[in-house]
Coordinates of C-alpha atoms in Angstrom, one line a residue:
M8 CA -35.2 34.9 -4.9
P9 CA -36.7 37.9 -2.5
S10 CA -34.5 38.5 0.4
E11 CA -37.8 37.6 2.7
T12 CA -38.0 34.2 0.9
Y13 CA -34.2 33.5 1.1
G14 CA -34.1 34.4 4.7
I15 CA -36.9 31.9 5.7
V16 CA -35.3 29.2 3.8
E17 CA -31.7 29.9 5.0
A18 CA -33.0 30.0 8.6
Y19 CA -34.7 26.7 8.2
L20 CA -31.4 25.1 6.5
K21 CA -29.4 26.4 9.4
D22 CA -31.4 24.7 12.1
V23 CA -31.3 21.5 10.2
D24 CA -27.5 21.6 9.9
D25 CA -27.2 22.2 13.6
Q26 CA -28.3 18.6 14.0
I27 CA -25.9 17.2 12.0
S28 CA -22.8 16.2 13.6
C29 CA -20.3 15.9 10.7
K30 CA -20.3 19.1 8.8
L31 CA -18.7 17.7 5.7
G32 CA -20.7 17.7 2.5
L33 CA -23.3 20.0 4.2
S34 CA -23.7 21.8 0.8
S35 CA -25.1 18.7 -1.0
V36 CA -27.6 18.3 1.8
N37 CA -28.8 22.0 1.6
E38 CA -29.0 21.6 -1.9
E39 CA -31.4 18.6 -1.6
L40 CA -33.5 20.3 0.9
R41 CA -33.5 23.4 -1.3
G42 CA -34.9 21.3 -4.2
H43 CA -37.4 20.1 -2.3
I44 CA -38.6 23.5 -0.8
E45 CA -38.5 25.0 -4.6
D46 CA -40.7 21.9 -5.9
K47 CA -43.1 22.6 -3.0
T48 CA -43.1 26.4 -3.5
A49 CA -43.7 26.3 -7.3
L50 CA -46.7 24.0 -6.6
Y51 CA -48.3 26.4 -4.2
M52 CA -47.7 29.2 -6.4
E53 CA -49.6 27.4 -9.2
Y54 CA -52.6 27.6 -6.9
G55 CA -52.5 31.5 -6.8
L56 CA -50.3 32.2 -3.6
D57 CA -47.5 34.8 -3.6
R58 CA -44.0 33.7 -3.4
E59 CA -43.5 34.6 0.1
E60 CA -46.5 32.7 1.4
A61 CA -45.8 29.6 -0.7
C62 CA -42.4 29.5 0.7
R63 CA -43.9 29.7 4.3
R64 CA -45.9 26.7 3.6
A65 CA -43.5 24.7 1.6
V66 CA -41.0 25.0 4.5
R67 CA -43.8 24.1 7.0
D68 CA -44.6 21.0 5.0
M69 CA -41.0 19.9 5.4
G70 CA -41.4 19.3 9.1
A71 CA -39.8 20.5 12.1
P72 CA -36.0 21.3 11.4
D73 CA -34.7 19.4 14.4
V74 CA -36.4 16.2 13.7
V75 CA -35.4 16.5 10.0
G76 CA -31.8 17.3 11.0
M77 CA -31.8 14.2 13.2
E78 CA -32.9 12.0 10.7
L79 CA -30.5 13.1 8.3
N80 CA -27.6 12.8 10.9
K81 CA -28.6 9.1 11.3
R82 CA -28.2 8.8 7.6
R83 CA -24.9 10.4 7.4
R84 CA -23.0 8.8 10.3
L85 CA -19.3 8.5 9.8
R86 CA -18.4 4.8 9.5
T87 CA -15.5 2.4 10.6
A88 CA -14.4 -0.4 8.4
K89 CA -13.8 -2.7 11.5
P90 CA -12.7 -5.7 9.6
L91 CA -10.0 -3.8 8.0
L92 CA -8.9 -2.0 11.1
F93 CA -8.9 -5.2 13.3
V94 CA -6.5 -7.1 10.7
V95 CA -4.4 -4.1 10.5
L96 CA -3.9 -4.0 14.3
A97 CA -3.6 -7.8 14.5
L98 CA -0.7 -7.8 11.8
M99 CA 1.2 -5.0 13.7
A100 CA 0.9 -6.9 16.9
V101 CA 2.2 -10.0 15.1
G102 CA 5.2 -8.1 13.5
L103 CA 6.0 -6.2 16.8
T104 CA 6.0 -9.5 18.8
G105 CA 8.0 -11.2 16.3
E106 CA 10.6 -8.4 16.6
L107 CA 10.6 -8.9 20.4
L108 CA 10.7 -12.6 20.3
R109 CA 13.8 -12.4 17.8
S110 CA 15.9 -10.0 20.3
A111 CA 14.8 -11.9 23.5
A112 CA 16.9 -15.0 22.9
G113 CA 19.9 -14.9 25.5
R114 CA 19.2 -11.5 26.5
S115 CA 18.2 -9.8 29.8
M116 CA 15.0 -8.2 30.4
S117 CA 16.6 -4.8 30.4
D118 CA 17.9 -5.4 27.0
I119 CA 14.3 -6.7 25.8
I120 CA 12.9 -3.5 27.2
L121 CA 15.4 -1.3 25.3
E122 CA 14.6 -3.2 22.2
A123 CA 10.8 -2.8 22.6
A124 CA 11.6 1.1 23.0
G125 CA 13.6 0.8 19.7
Q126 CA 10.5 -0.3 17.7
R127 CA 9.2 3.1 17.8
Y128 CA 8.2 3.0 14.2
Y129 CA 5.0 0.8 15.1
L130 CA 4.0 3.8 17.1
W131 CA 4.7 6.1 14.1
G132 CA 2.7 3.8 12.0
L133 CA -0.3 3.9 14.3
L134 CA -0.1 7.6 14.4
V135 CA 0.0 8.0 10.5
L136 CA -2.9 5.5 10.1
F137 CA -5.0 7.5 12.5
L138 CA -4.2 10.8 10.8
V139 CA -4.8 9.4 7.1
A140 CA -8.0 7.8 8.2
R141 CA -9.2 10.9 9.8
F142 CA -8.3 13.6 7.2
G143 CA -7.0 11.7 4.1
Y144 CA -10.0 11.2 1.9
P145 CA -11.6 14.7 2.5
F146 CA -8.1 16.3 2.1
L147 CA -7.5 14.3 -1.3
L148 CA -11.0 15.3 -2.5
R149 CA -10.5 19.1 -1.7
H150 CA -7.0 19.2 -3.1
T151 CA -6.8 16.7 -5.6
K152 CA -4.7 18.4 -8.2
G153 CA -2.4 20.0 -5.3
V154 CA -1.7 16.3 -4.1
C155 CA -0.8 15.1 -7.4
V156 CA 1.5 18.0 -8.4
F157 CA 3.0 17.7 -5.0
F158 CA 3.7 14.0 -5.3
L159 CA 5.3 14.7 -8.9
A160 CA 7.2 17.3 -7.6
V161 CA 8.8 15.0 -5.0
C162 CA 9.4 12.4 -7.7
A163 CA 11.1 15.1 -9.7
F164 CA 13.3 16.1 -6.8
F165 CA 14.5 12.4 -6.3
G166 CA 15.1 12.1 -10.0
G167 CA 17.4 15.3 -10.0
L168 CA 19.0 13.7 -6.9
Y169 CA 19.4 10.6 -8.6
L170 CA 21.0 12.1 -11.5
S171 CA 23.2 14.2 -9.7
L172 CA 24.7 11.0 -7.8
K173 CA 25.1 9.4 -11.2
V174 CA 27.1 12.4 -12.7
C175 CA 29.0 13.1 -9.5
P176 CA 29.0 10.3 -7.2
G177 CA 31.3 11.8 -4.7
W178 CA 29.6 15.1 -3.9
V179 CA 27.6 13.7 -0.9
D180 CA 30.6 12.3 0.9
R181 CA 32.5 15.3 0.3
L182 CA 29.6 17.6 1.7
Y183 CA 29.4 15.2 4.7
A184 CA 33.0 15.4 5.4
Y185 CA 32.8 19.1 5.3
T186 CA 29.8 19.4 7.6
A187 CA 30.5 16.3 9.6
T188 CA 30.0 18.1 12.9
R189 CA 27.2 20.3 11.9
L190 CA 23.7 19.0 12.3
P191 CA 22.3 19.8 9.0
G192 CA 25.4 18.0 7.2
M193 CA 24.8 15.0 9.3
L194 CA 20.8 15.0 8.6
F195 CA 21.3 15.3 5.0
H196 CA 23.8 12.3 5.0
I197 CA 21.3 10.4 6.8
F198 CA 18.5 11.3 4.1
I199 CA 20.7 10.2 1.1
S200 CA 21.5 7.1 2.8
L201 CA 18.0 6.3 3.6
F202 CA 17.1 7.3 -0.2
R203 CA 19.6 4.9 -1.4
T204 CA 18.0 2.0 0.4
T205 CA 14.2 2.1 1.0
L206 CA 12.7 5.6 0.4
F207 CA 12.2 5.1 -3.1
L208 CA 10.2 1.9 -2.2
G209 CA 7.8 3.7 -0.3
I210 CA 7.4 6.3 -3.1
I211 CA 6.5 3.6 -5.6
Q212 CA 3.9 2.0 -3.2
L213 CA 2.1 5.4 -2.9
A214 CA 2.4 6.1 -6.5
V215 CA -0.6 3.5 -7.2
P216 CA -3.3 5.5 -5.5
V217 CA -2.0 8.6 -6.9
G218 CA -2.0 7.2 -10.4
A219 CA -5.6 6.2 -9.7
V220 CA -6.6 9.7 -8.9
L221 CA -4.9 11.1 -12.1
L222 CA -6.7 8.5 -14.3
Y223 CA -10.0 9.2 -12.6
R224 CA -9.7 13.1 -13.3
K225 CA -9.1 12.0 -17.0
R226 CA -11.7 9.5 -17.1
N227 CA -13.7 11.5 -19.7
Q228 CA -10.9 11.8 -22.3
Y229 CA -9.8 8.1 -21.7
F230 CA -7.0 7.6 -24.1
R231 CA -5.3 11.0 -23.1
G232 CA -5.8 9.7 -19.4
I233 CA -4.3 6.3 -20.1
F234 CA -1.2 7.9 -21.9
F235 CA -0.5 10.3 -18.9
F236 CA -1.2 7.3 -16.6
C237 CA 1.6 5.2 -18.5
L238 CA 3.6 8.2 -18.6
F239 CA 3.5 8.4 -14.9
Q240 CA 4.3 4.9 -14.4
A241 CA 7.4 5.2 -16.5
L242 CA 8.6 7.9 -14.3
M243 CA 8.5 5.6 -11.6
I244 CA 10.4 3.1 -13.4
L245 CA 13.0 5.7 -14.4
L246 CA 13.5 6.4 -10.5
G247 CA 13.9 2.7 -9.9
K248 CA 16.8 2.2 -12.2
G249 CA 19.5 3.4 -9.9
N250 CA 22.4 1.1 -9.6
F251 CA 22.2 1.5 -5.7
L252 CA 18.8 -0.3 -5.8
Q253 CA 19.4 -3.0 -8.5
E254 CA 17.2 -6.1 -7.5
R255 CA 15.5 -4.2 -4.5
S256 CA 13.2 -2.4 -7.1
Y257 CA 12.1 -5.4 -8.9
I258 CA 9.0 -6.4 -6.7
P259 CA 7.9 -2.8 -6.3
I260 CA 7.8 -2.1 -10.1
L261 CA 5.9 -5.2 -10.7
I262 CA 3.7 -4.4 -7.9
L263 CA 3.1 -0.8 -9.5
L264 CA 2.5 -2.0 -13.0
S265 CA 0.1 -4.8 -12.0
S266 CA -1.8 -2.6 -9.6
C267 CA -2.3 0.4 -12.0
L268 CA -3.4 -2.2 -14.9
G269 CA -5.9 -3.7 -12.6
T270 CA -7.1 0.0 -11.5
A271 CA -7.6 1.0 -15.2
L272 CA -9.5 -2.5 -16.0
Y273 CA -11.6 -1.9 -13.0
L274 CA -12.5 1.6 -14.1
L275 CA -13.5 0.2 -17.7
R276 CA -15.6 -2.6 -16.0
K277 CA -17.6 -0.3 -14.1
G278 CA -18.4 1.8 -17.0
W279 CA -17.0 5.1 -15.3
C280 CA -15.6 6.4 -18.8
I281 CA -16.9 7.1 -22.1
V282 CA -15.0 4.4 -24.2
K283 CA -15.6 0.9 -25.4
K284 CA -14.7 -1.6 -22.8
S285 CA -12.8 -3.6 -25.5
Q286 CA -10.8 -0.5 -26.9
G287 CA -10.1 0.7 -23.5
A288 CA -8.9 -2.6 -22.2
A289 CA -6.6 -2.9 -25.2
A290 CA -5.1 0.5 -24.5
A291 CA -4.4 -0.5 -21.0
L292 CA -2.9 -3.7 -21.7
A293 CA -0.6 -2.4 -24.4
G294 CA 0.5 0.4 -22.2
F295 CA 1.3 -2.3 -19.5
C296 CA 3.3 -4.5 -22.2
I297 CA 5.2 -1.4 -23.3
L298 CA 6.2 -0.3 -19.7
L299 CA 7.2 -3.9 -19.0
I300 CA 9.6 -4.0 -21.9
F301 CA 10.8 -0.6 -21.2
W302 CA 11.8 -1.9 -17.5
A303 CA 13.0 -5.2 -18.4
A304 CA 14.9 -4.7 -21.7
P305 CA 17.7 -2.6 -20.6
Q306 CA 18.6 -5.0 -17.7
W307 CA 17.5 -8.4 -19.2
S308 CA 20.6 -10.2 -18.2
R309 CA 20.1 -9.4 -14.6
I310 CA 16.3 -10.2 -14.5
R311 CA 17.1 -13.4 -16.2
G312 CA 19.6 -14.2 -13.6
N313 CA 16.9 -13.6 -10.8
L314 CA 14.2 -15.7 -12.8
E315 CA 16.8 -18.5 -12.6
V316 CA 17.3 -18.0 -8.9
C317 CA 13.6 -18.1 -8.3
V318 CA 12.9 -21.0 -10.8
N319 CA 16.1 -23.2 -10.6
P320 CA 18.0 -21.7 -7.6
G321 CA 20.2 -24.9 -7.5
S322 CA 22.1 -24.0 -10.5
R323 CA 23.4 -20.6 -9.0
A324 CA 23.8 -21.8 -5.3
S325 CA 27.6 -21.1 -5.5
V326 CA 28.2 -19.4 -2.3
T327 CA 27.0 -20.4 1.2
D328 CA 26.9 -17.0 2.5
A329 CA 23.9 -16.6 5.0
W330 CA 22.5 -13.9 2.5
D331 CA 22.8 -15.8 -0.6
D332 CA 19.2 -16.0 -2.2
S333 CA 19.8 -19.2 -4.4
Y334 CA 21.2 -21.1 -1.6
N335 CA 18.4 -19.9 0.8
N336 CA 15.8 -20.7 -1.9
V337 CA 17.2 -24.4 -2.0
L338 CA 17.4 -24.6 1.9
I339 CA 13.8 -23.4 2.5
R340 CA 12.5 -25.9 -0.1
E341 CA 14.6 -28.7 1.5
L342 CA 13.5 -27.8 5.2
L343 CA 9.7 -27.2 4.5
G344 CA 9.4 -30.7 3.5
R345 CA 10.1 -31.8 7.0
A346 CA 7.6 -29.5 9.0
R347 CA 5.4 -30.9 11.4
A348 CA 1.8 -30.3 12.3
F349 CA 2.9 -28.5 15.5
G350 CA 6.3 -27.8 17.1
Q351 CA 9.7 -27.5 15.6
I352 CA 11.2 -29.7 12.9
E353 CA 13.2 -32.6 14.3
L354 CA 16.9 -32.5 13.6
T355 CA 19.7 -34.5 15.3
E356 CA 22.7 -32.5 16.4
E357 CA 24.6 -34.0 13.5
E358 CA 22.1 -32.8 11.0
L359 CA 22.2 -29.4 12.8
V360 CA 26.0 -29.2 12.1
R361 CA 25.7 -30.3 8.6
Y362 CA 23.0 -27.5 7.8
G363 CA 24.8 -25.1 9.5
T364 CA 28.0 -25.7 7.7
S365 CA 26.3 -26.3 4.4
Q366 CA 27.7 -29.8 4.1
W367 CA 24.3 -31.3 3.5
Y368 CA 24.1 -29.5 0.0
Y369 CA 27.6 -29.3 -1.1
E370 CA 28.9 -32.9 0.0
D371 CA 25.8 -34.9 0.3
G372 CA 23.5 -33.0 -2.4
D373 CA 24.0 -31.6 -5.8
G374 CA 25.5 -28.5 -4.9
N375 CA 29.1 -27.8 -6.5
W376 CA 31.1 -25.6 -4.2
N377 CA 31.9 -22.2 -6.2
N378 CA 30.0 -23.8 -9.1
G379 CA 32.4 -22.5 -11.8
S380 CA 32.4 -18.9 -10.5
E381 CA 35.2 -16.8 -11.7
T382 CA 35.5 -15.1 -8.3
S383 CA 37.9 -17.1 -6.0
V384 CA 36.5 -18.1 -2.7
R385 CA 37.9 -20.0 0.4
P386 CA 38.3 -23.8 0.0
F387 CA 35.2 -25.5 1.3
E388 CA 37.1 -27.0 4.3
E389 CA 38.0 -23.6 5.4
H390 CA 34.5 -22.6 5.1
V391 CA 33.4 -25.6 7.3
A392 CA 36.0 -25.0 10.0
Y393 CA 34.9 -21.3 10.1
R394 CA 31.3 -22.1 10.5
M395 CA 32.1 -24.7 13.1
Q396 CA 33.6 -22.3 15.7
F397 CA 30.0 -20.8 16.0
L398 CA 28.3 -24.1 16.1
E399 CA 29.7 -25.5 19.4
E400 CA 26.1 -26.0 20.6
P401 CA 24.2 -26.3 17.6
D402 CA 20.8 -24.5 17.5
F403 CA 18.0 -24.2 14.9
R404 CA 18.3 -20.6 14.9
E405 CA 21.9 -20.8 13.5
I406 CA 21.1 -22.8 10.4
L407 CA 19.0 -19.9 9.0
P408 CA 19.9 -16.4 8.6
Q409 CA 18.2 -13.9 10.8
S410 CA 16.3 -12.5 7.9
Y411 CA 14.1 -15.6 8.2
M412 CA 12.4 -14.0 11.1
E413 CA 11.1 -11.1 8.9
N414 CA 11.2 -12.2 5.2
Y415 CA 10.5 -15.8 5.6
R416 CA 8.1 -15.3 8.5
I417 CA 5.4 -17.9 7.4
S418 CA 8.3 -20.2 6.6
W419 CA 9.9 -19.7 10.2
W420 CA 6.5 -20.5 11.9
A421 CA 6.1 -23.5 9.9
L422 CA 9.7 -24.8 10.8
R423 CA 9.7 -23.5 14.4
Y424 CA 6.1 -23.9 15.4
G425 CA 4.5 -26.2 12.9
W426 CA 2.5 -25.7 9.7
V427 CA -1.0 -25.4 11.7
P428 CA 0.1 -22.2 13.2
A429 CA 1.9 -21.1 10.0
L430 CA -1.6 -21.6 8.4
F431 CA -3.2 -19.5 11.0
L432 CA -0.6 -16.7 10.1
T433 CA -1.3 -17.3 6.4
V434 CA -5.1 -16.9 6.9
L435 CA -4.2 -13.5 8.8
V436 CA -2.0 -12.2 6.2
L437 CA -4.6 -13.0 3.5
A438 CA -7.0 -11.4 5.5
L439 CA -5.6 -7.9 4.7
P440 CA -6.1 -7.6 1.0
A441 CA -9.6 -9.6 1.6
A442 CA -10.7 -7.1 4.1
A443 CA -9.2 -4.0 2.0
L444 CA -11.3 -5.2 -1.0
W445 CA -14.4 -5.7 1.0
T446 CA -14.0 -2.3 2.3
A447 CA -13.6 -0.9 -1.2
F448 CA -16.4 -2.5 -2.8
R449 CA -18.8 -1.0 0.0
I450 CA -17.8 2.4 -1.0
R451 CA -20.4 3.9 -3.4
N452 CA -18.6 7.2 -4.3
R453 CA -16.6 6.5 -7.5
L454 CA -13.5 8.4 -6.7
G455 CA -13.4 6.8 -3.2
R456 CA -13.8 3.5 -4.5
L457 CA -11.4 3.6 -7.1
T458 CA -8.7 5.0 -4.7
A459 CA -9.6 2.4 -2.2
F460 CA -9.5 -0.3 -4.8
S461 CA -6.1 0.7 -6.1
G462 CA -4.7 0.6 -2.4
A463 CA -6.1 -2.8 -2.0
L464 CA -4.6 -4.1 -5.1
V465 CA -1.1 -3.1 -3.7
F466 CA -1.9 -5.1 -0.7
S467 CA -3.1 -8.1 -2.6
V468 CA -0.1 -8.2 -5.0
Q469 CA 2.3 -7.6 -2.1
T470 CA 0.8 -10.6 -0.4
V471 CA 1.0 -13.0 -3.4
F472 CA 4.7 -12.1 -3.7
Y473 CA 5.2 -12.7 -0.1
L474 CA 3.6 -16.0 0.0
V475 CA 5.4 -17.3 -3.0
E476 CA 8.7 -16.3 -1.5
N477 CA 8.1 -18.2 1.5
F478 CA 8.1 -21.4 -0.3
G479 CA 11.6 -20.6 -1.6
F480 CA 10.7 -18.8 -5.0
Q481 CA 12.4 -15.5 -4.3
F482 CA 12.8 -13.2 -7.3
G483 CA 14.8 -10.0 -6.4
A484 CA 14.5 -8.4 -3.1
F485 CA 11.8 -9.6 -0.8
S486 CA 8.3 -8.0 -0.8
N487 CA 7.4 -6.1 2.2
L488 CA 4.8 -8.0 4.2
P489 CA 2.5 -4.9 5.1
F490 CA 2.5 -4.0 8.8
V491 CA 4.7 -6.9 9.8
A492 CA 7.8 -6.3 7.9
E493 CA 10.0 -3.9 10.2
G494 CA 11.0 -0.6 9.0
L495 CA 10.1 3.1 9.0
V496 CA 9.3 3.3 5.2
S497 CA 7.3 0.0 5.0
I498 CA 5.2 0.7 8.0
T499 CA 4.7 4.3 6.8
G500 CA 3.8 3.4 3.2
S501 CA 1.3 0.5 4.4
A502 CA -0.1 2.9 7.0
V503 CA -1.0 5.7 4.6
L504 CA -2.6 3.0 1.9
A505 CA -4.8 1.5 4.8
G506 CA -5.6 4.8 6.0
L507 CA -6.9 6.1 2.6
I508 CA -9.1 3.1 2.4
L509 CA -10.3 3.6 5.9
S510 CA -10.8 7.2 5.1
A511 CA -12.6 6.7 1.8
Y512 CA -15.1 4.3 3.7
R513 CA -15.3 6.6 6.6
F514 CA -16.7 9.5 4.8
D515 CA -18.7 7.7 2.1
T516 CA -22.2 8.4 3.6
V517 CA -21.0 12.1 4.1
I518 CA -19.3 13.2 0.8
E519 CA -21.4 13.3 -2.3
E520 CA -20.2 12.1 -5.6
S521 CA -21.1 15.7 -7.2
E522 CA -18.0 16.9 -5.1
V523 CA -15.7 14.7 -7.1
P524 CA -14.0 17.1 -9.7
V525 CA -14.5 16.3 -13.3
T526 CA -12.4 17.5 -16.4
S527 CA -15.2 17.9 -18.6
G528 CA -18.8 18.6 -19.1
Y529 CA -19.8 14.9 -19.4
H530 CA -21.1 13.0 -16.3
P531 CA -21.3 9.4 -17.0
A532 CA -24.4 7.8 -15.7
S533 CA -23.8 5.1 -13.2
S534 CA -25.0 3.6 -10.2
D535 CA -23.6 6.7 -8.3
S536 CA -25.4 9.0 -10.8
G537 CA -25.6 12.3 -8.8
T538 CA -27.1 13.5 -5.6
P539 CA -30.8 13.7 -4.8
A540 CA -30.9 17.6 -5.7
D541 CA -29.8 16.7 -9.1
K542 CA -32.5 14.3 -9.4
H543 CA -35.0 17.1 -8.3
R544 CA -33.6 19.5 -10.8
K545 CA -34.0 16.9 -13.8
R546 CA -37.7 16.1 -12.6
R547 CA -38.6 19.9 -12.5
E548 CA -36.8 20.4 -15.9

């Protein structure tokens, strides 16, 4: 293109761009306008005008640049998924209020204020949510490969750390003893402690959208992509097999496998890859079954025990510890049957004592103290005498462990406030995956929709597990209730997932599909088949 013609077009495009507030994706806008100008220029040249004059007339016919820019700006406004944002904020308010109510019983106002200051991770969650919603999807789009490589590097680091703890389990303690008074050593010890408990669960949670991005990049080589997709999940399973995690990893790994399977099937259903849907679905299901066996077979005896705790907890409720999952499953099923529409369940003082000391189950019910366990425990009479010293003035809170305020949040509301308020909380909990899926389905960009859909699947499966557990069917450690379950890792992981969904929706009208990286020359046709500039080129050809 001659320099004079080029200068005319670029000056016009610059004037248009100045009217558009969001500068992301301007290249696709300029490409579309250039396509219009080139088509019009070619038409004028067919009538005998030279190129420069034809270009001037074509630019004139486009209209005033400020008017065109303002019209494009209206079409390219950033959007906010208000339903999802509202539900997230409401759940965080419920979680914070619940923590404050739990700590308020019998404490002074100054203690409550100090407790509120200790819930800083909710503020941290809001900050993470804002940053990811503001910058997350554009950053992911521009640095897709780098994000995946970084995530895999983090997983490799934790894998090496886990192996070192297995080979030489005492090196962390020796390092801490050597640097006990030095800040780096103390911080490293805290980091290891965090890794041993909950950090892995956050990695598993965020692995689903990362895996979705990996699969999308290989969508045009589907079977190779599904192989790497399953290999990626196998790496997560290996990281979750540490003895220090045990049952804590059961639910996160099941969430990982089911969410990744759902993501692969959704990719096939939308026709975003060049493979027959039946063959692609068979490959995805085969990979899921192999991974499930790979996870379950080496620890089947432990998994079978947890299944028994979930389905038939009475057969294993041998210890009346406040943290015994079997006994708590039996207890929650017993008490939920006495819930009222409004208000706390009615229990006499004698019933409070019998529930608080477990006499209701081991003397009046089907329970068998110690239940044949090889581990010797105190006689039942000693256990009752020990518990009685804490029940001089029986209170409803004392018959349940404190974890009921977190893990059994819905059950606690049903027992404390009635099943109608508990039903309201259940609707609010179900609103999160519903709002996340609604937001994902309204995104037209394929990578954005798949990323948002995978995050919404995580929320959906988490919610299903949590609701089932609240009716006394706990399998392994509890599933986190997004934004309500307290904890830095839980809040951070949920905030990143929700932030990615909000970000993909926010920039959907700004970032075009043509900016999504593709690993081969084939561009499958779909409802999102390219930018208007692509269509102009096709017409001209």
